[in-house]
Coordinates of C-alpha atoms in Angstrom, one line a residue:
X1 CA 0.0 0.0 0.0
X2 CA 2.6 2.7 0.8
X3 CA 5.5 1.3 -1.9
X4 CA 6.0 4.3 -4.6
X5 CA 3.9 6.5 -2.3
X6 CA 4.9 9.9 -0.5
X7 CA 4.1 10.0 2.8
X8 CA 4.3 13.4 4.7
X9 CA 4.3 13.3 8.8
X10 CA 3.5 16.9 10.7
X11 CA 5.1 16.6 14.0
X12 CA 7.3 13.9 12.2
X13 CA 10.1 14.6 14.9
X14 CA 8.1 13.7 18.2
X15 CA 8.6 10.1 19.3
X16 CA 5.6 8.4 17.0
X17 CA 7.1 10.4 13.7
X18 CA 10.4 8.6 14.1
X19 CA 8.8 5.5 14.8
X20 CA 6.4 5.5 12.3
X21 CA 9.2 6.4 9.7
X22 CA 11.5 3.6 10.7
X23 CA 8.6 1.1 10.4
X24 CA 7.2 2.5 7.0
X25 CA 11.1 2.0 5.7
X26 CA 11.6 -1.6 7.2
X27 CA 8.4 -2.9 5.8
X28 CA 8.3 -1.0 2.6
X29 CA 9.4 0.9 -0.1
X30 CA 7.9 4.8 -0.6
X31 CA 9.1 7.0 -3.0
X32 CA 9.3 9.9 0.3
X33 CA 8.8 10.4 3.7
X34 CA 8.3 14.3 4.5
X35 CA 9.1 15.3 7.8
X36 CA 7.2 18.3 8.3
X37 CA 7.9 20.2 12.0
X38 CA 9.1 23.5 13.6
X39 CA 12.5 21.9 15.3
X40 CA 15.3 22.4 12.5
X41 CA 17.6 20.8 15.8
X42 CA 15.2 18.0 16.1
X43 CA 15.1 17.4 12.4
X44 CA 19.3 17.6 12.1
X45 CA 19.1 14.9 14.7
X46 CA 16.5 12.6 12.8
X47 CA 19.0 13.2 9.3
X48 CA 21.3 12.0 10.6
X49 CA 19.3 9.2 12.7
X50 CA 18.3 7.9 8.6
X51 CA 20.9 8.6 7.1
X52 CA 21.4 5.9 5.5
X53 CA 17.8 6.2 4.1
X54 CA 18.5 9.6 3.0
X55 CA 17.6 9.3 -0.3
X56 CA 13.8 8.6 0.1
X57 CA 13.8 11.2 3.4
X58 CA 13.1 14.8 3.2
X59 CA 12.9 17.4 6.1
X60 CA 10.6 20.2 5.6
X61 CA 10.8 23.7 8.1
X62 CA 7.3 24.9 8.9
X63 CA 4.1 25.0 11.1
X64 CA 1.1 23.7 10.8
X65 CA -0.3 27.1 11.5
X66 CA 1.2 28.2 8.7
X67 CA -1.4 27.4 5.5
X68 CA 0.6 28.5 2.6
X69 CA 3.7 26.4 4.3
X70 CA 1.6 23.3 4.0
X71 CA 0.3 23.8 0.2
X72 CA 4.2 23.7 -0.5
X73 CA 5.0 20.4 1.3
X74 CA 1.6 18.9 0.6
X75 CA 2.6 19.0 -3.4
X76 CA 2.6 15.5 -4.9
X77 CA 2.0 13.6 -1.1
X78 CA -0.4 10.8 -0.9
X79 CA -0.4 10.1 2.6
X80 CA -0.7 12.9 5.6
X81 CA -0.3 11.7 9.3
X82 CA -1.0 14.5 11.3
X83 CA 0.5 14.4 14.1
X84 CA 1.7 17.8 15.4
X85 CA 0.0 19.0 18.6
X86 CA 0.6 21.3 21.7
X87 CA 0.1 18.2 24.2
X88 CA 1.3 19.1 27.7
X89 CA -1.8 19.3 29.5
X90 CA -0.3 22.5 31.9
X91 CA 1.3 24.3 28.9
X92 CA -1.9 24.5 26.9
X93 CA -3.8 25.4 30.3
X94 CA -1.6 28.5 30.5
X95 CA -1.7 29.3 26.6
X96 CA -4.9 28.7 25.8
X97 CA -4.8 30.5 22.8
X98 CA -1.4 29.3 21.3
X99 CA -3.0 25.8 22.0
X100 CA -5.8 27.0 19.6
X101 CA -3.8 27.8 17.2
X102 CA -1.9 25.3 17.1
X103 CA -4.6 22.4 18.0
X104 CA -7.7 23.7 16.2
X105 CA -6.7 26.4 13.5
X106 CA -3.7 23.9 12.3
X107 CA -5.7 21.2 12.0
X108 CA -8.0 23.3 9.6
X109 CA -5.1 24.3 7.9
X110 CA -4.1 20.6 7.6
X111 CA -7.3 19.9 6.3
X112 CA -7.9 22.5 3.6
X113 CA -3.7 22.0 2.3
X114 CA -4.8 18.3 2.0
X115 CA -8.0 19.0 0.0
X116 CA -6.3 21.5 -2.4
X117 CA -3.2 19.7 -3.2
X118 CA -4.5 16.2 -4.6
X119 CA -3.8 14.1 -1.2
X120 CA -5.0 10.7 -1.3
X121 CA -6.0 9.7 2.9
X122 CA -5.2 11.7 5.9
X123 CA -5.1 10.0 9.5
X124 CA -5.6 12.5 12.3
X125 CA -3.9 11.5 16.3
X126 CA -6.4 12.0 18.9
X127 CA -6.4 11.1 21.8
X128 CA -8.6 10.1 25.0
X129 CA -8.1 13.5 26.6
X130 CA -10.7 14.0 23.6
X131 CA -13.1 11.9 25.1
X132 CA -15.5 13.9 27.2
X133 CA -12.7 16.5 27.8
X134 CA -11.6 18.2 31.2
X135 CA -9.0 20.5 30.0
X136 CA -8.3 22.7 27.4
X137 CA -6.1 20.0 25.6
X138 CA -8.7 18.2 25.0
X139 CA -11.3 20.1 24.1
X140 CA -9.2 21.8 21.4
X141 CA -8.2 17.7 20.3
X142 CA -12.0 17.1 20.6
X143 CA -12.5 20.1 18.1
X144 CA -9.9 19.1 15.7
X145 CA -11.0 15.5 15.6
X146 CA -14.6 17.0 14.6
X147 CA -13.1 18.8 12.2
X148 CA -11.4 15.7 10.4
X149 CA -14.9 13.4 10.6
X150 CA -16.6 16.4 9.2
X151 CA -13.9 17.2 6.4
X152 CA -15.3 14.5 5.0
X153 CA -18.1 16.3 3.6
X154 CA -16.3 18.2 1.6
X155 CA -14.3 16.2 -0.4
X156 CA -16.6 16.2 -3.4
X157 CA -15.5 14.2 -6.5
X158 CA -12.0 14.1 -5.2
X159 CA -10.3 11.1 -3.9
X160 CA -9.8 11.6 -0.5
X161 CA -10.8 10.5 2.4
X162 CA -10.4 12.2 6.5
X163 CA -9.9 9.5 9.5
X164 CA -8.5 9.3 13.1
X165 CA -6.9 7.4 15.3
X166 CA -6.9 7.9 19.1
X167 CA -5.0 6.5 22.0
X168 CA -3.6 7.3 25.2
X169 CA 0.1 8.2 26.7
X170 CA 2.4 5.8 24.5
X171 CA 3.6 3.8 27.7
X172 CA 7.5 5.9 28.2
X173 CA 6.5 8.7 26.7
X174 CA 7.2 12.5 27.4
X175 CA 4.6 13.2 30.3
X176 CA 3.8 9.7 31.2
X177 CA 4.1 8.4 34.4
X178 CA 6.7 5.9 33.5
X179 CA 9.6 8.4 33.5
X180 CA 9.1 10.1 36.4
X181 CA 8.9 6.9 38.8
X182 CA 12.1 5.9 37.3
X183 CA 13.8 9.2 38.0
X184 CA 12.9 8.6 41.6
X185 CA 14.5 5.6 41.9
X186 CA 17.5 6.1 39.8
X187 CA 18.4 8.6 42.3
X188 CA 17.5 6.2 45.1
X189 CA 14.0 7.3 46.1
X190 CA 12.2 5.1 48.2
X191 CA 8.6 6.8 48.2
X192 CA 6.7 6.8 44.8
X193 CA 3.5 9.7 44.6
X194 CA 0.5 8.2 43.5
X195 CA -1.8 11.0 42.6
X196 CA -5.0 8.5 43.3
X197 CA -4.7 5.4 44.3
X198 CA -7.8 3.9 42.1
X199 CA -6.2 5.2 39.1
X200 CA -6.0 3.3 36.0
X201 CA -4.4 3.8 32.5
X202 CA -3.9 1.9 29.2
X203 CA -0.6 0.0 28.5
X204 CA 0.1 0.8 24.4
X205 CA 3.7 0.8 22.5
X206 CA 4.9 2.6 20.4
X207 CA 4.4 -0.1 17.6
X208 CA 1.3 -0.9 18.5
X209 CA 0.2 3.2 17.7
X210 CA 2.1 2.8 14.3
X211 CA 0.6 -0.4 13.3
X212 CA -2.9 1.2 14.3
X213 CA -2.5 3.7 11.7
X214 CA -1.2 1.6 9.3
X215 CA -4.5 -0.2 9.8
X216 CA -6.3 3.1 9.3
X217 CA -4.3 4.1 6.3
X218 CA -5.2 0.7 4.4
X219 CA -9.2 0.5 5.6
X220 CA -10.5 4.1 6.3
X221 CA -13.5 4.6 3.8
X222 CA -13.6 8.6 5.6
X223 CA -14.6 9.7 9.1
X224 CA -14.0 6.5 10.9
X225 CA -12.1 6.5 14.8
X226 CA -9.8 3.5 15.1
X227 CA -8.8 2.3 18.6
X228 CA -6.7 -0.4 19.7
X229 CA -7.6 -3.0 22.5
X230 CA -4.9 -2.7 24.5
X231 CA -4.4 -3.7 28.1
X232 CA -4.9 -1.9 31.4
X233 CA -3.3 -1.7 34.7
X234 CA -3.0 0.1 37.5
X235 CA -0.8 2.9 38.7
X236 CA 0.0 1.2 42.4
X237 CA 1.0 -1.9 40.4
X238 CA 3.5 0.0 37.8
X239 CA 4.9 1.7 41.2
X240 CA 5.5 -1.9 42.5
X241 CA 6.7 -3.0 39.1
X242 CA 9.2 -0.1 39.1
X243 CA 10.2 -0.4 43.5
X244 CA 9.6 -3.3 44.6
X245 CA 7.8 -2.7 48.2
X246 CA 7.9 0.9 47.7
X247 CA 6.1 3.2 50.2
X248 CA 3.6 4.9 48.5
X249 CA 2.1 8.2 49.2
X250 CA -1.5 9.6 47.6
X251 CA -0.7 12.9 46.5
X252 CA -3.9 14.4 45.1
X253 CA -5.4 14.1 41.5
X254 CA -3.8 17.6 39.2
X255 CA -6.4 19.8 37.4
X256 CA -7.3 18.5 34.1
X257 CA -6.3 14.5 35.0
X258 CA -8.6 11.8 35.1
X259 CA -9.1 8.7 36.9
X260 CA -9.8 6.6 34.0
X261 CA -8.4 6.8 30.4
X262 CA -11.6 6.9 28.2
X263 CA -12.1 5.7 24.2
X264 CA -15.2 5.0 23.9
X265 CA -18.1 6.7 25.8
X266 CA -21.5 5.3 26.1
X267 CA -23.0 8.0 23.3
X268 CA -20.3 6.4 20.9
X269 CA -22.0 2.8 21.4
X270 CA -24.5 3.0 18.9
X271 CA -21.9 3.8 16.2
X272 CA -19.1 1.5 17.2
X273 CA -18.0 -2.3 15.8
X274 CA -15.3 -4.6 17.7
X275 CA -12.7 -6.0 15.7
X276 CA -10.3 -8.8 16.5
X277 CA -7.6 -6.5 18.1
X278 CA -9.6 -3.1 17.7
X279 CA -12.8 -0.7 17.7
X280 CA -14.2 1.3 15.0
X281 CA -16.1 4.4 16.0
X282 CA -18.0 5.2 12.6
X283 CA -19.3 8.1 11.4
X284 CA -22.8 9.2 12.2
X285 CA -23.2 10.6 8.7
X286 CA -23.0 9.2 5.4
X287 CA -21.4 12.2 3.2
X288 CA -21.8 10.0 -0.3
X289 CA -22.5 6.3 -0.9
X290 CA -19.6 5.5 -3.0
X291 CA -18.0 6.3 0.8
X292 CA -19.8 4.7 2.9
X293 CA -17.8 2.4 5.4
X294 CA -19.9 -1.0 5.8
X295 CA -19.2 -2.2 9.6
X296 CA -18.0 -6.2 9.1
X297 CA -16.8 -6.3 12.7
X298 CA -19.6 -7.2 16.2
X299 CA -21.7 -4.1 17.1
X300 CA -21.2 -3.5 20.7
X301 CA -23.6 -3.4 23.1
X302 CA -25.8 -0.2 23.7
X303 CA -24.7 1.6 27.0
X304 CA -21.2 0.3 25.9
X305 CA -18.1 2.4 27.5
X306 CA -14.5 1.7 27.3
X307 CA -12.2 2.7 29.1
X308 CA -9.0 1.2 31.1
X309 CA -10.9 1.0 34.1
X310 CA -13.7 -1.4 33.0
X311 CA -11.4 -3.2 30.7
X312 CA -11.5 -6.7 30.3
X313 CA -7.7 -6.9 29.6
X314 CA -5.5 -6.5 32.9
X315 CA -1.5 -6.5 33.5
X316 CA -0.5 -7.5 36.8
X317 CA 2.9 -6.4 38.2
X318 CA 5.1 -9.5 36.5
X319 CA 3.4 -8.3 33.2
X320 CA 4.3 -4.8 33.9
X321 CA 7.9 -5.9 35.1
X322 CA 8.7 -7.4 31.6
X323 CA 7.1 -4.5 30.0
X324 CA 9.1 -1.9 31.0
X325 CA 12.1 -3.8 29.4
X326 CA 10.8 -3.0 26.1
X327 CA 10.2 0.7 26.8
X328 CA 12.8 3.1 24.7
X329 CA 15.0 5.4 27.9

């Protein structure tokens, strides 16, 4: 599916960007992989990270916020992941409207580049801070991934089609719990903070977010929501994983964090199909028939709500323990 295709990444730098690129070139053979992102630091690094692939690589200088920028590298792509974000929950708190900007106005611009410039799919990141949001993060992700679904619509006669993909913190990933336990013990901590001790998150890799959009690259008819079934566990069993027989002291849940990571809410339920390893949330509207996505997987149950604290996938600490031996430092 992606051999001979170009392939452009916003946000290509972040963690999933150089992930995504290193599968893509392992498993098969595109003409180009755009790295499109404000960093020119971060992109030196990733040059010189592929180097050796440096023929089919090509590094791009711009913003998402910046529409005319994004005409110029959308020329002659077939693929856009969009992945370029203001993420840190407190930073977007703070700058509410550079997270606008950023999170809602770029993903228009993402959008319109996309429909102007002949691309063939594009496959939005959400997230579940999207899901019934409680900060501005993700009410501006929530917006964007409306946005996407309803882009849809105006694709017309051209071939095109608008999806997304959402998950939660990529377990070792920049704000995740993961590295900040193992700061504490690495300097010999003894006392891990747990900010509630009912909390609960979803376990997911970094592969298993590539592979996810992979899937929603080859299937996405247009406005569809892929998630992954992925695992659960809970936070005082990743602080045992980490320390074993670690005190551990409840701290106090931070504005804007939930319990629970949430994919699916109970509204979503009548729309949404299990698969083998994952959910489709489809689209409440049907833009043109020759688009239509035909559900093949189990329609869930009305009233159905996932979310990694009523999973029905758990990892105890063991499973954790060997876990963490696969997470990238």
């Amino acid at each position: 599916m992606l051999n001979n295709k170009s392939i452009l990444i916003t946000g290509g730098t972040g963690s999933f960007g150089k992930a995504f690129t290193k599968y893509v070139l392992e498993n098969y053979d595109p003409r180009k992989i755009i790295i499109y992102s404000r960093d020119e630091f971060k992109q030196f690094n990733m040059q010189n990270e592929f180097r050796e692939h440096a023929s089919k690589m090509r590094f791009f200088i711009g913003d998402v916020r910046d529409r005319n920028r994004l005409r110029r590298a959308f020329e002659g792509v077939d693929y856009v992941i969009h992945a370029a974000a203001l993420k840190q929950v407190p930073a977007c708190e703070y700058n509410p409207a550079e997270a606008i900007k950023t999170n809602i106005h770029g993903a228009q611009n993402v959008i319109d580049a996309a429909l102007d410039m002949g691309v063939k799919k594009v496959v939005a990141l959400s997230t579940d801070k999207a899901v019934n949001p409680v900060n501005l993060y993700g009410g501006t992700k929530l917006v964007s991934d409306k946005l996407f679904i309803a882009a849809n619509a105006y694709a017309g006669t051209k071939d095109i089609c608008f999806a997304i993909v959402r998950y939660g913190n990529v377990a070792g990933s920049r704000g995740s719990v993961i590295p900040l336990f193992q700061e504490i013990v690495e300097k010999g901590g003894t006392e891990l903070p747990i900010t509630d001790f009912r909390m609960t998150r979803f376990w997911i890799s970094l592969r298993e977010g590539v592979e996810l959009v992979i899937k929603a690259l080859e299937e996405a008819r247009g406005g569809e929501t892929f998630i992954s079934k992925i695992p659960s566990f809970k936070v005082t069993d990743l602080a045992e994983a980490l320390l074993p027989g670690c005190k551990m002291k409840e701290v106090g849940i931070r504005a804007g964090e939930k319990l629970h990571e949430v994919m699916v809410t109970v509204e979503d339920s009548a729309n949404t199909y299990e698969y083998d390893r994952h959910f489709i949330v489809y689209p409440q509207m049907v833009w043109s028939e020759s688009r239509r996505a035909v559900p093949t997987g189990k329609k869930v149950p009305d009233g159905f709500y996932y979310s990694s604290g009523n999973n029905t996938q758990w990892l105890g600490v063991e499973d954790i323990r060997r876990l963490l031996g696969t997470v990238p430092r």
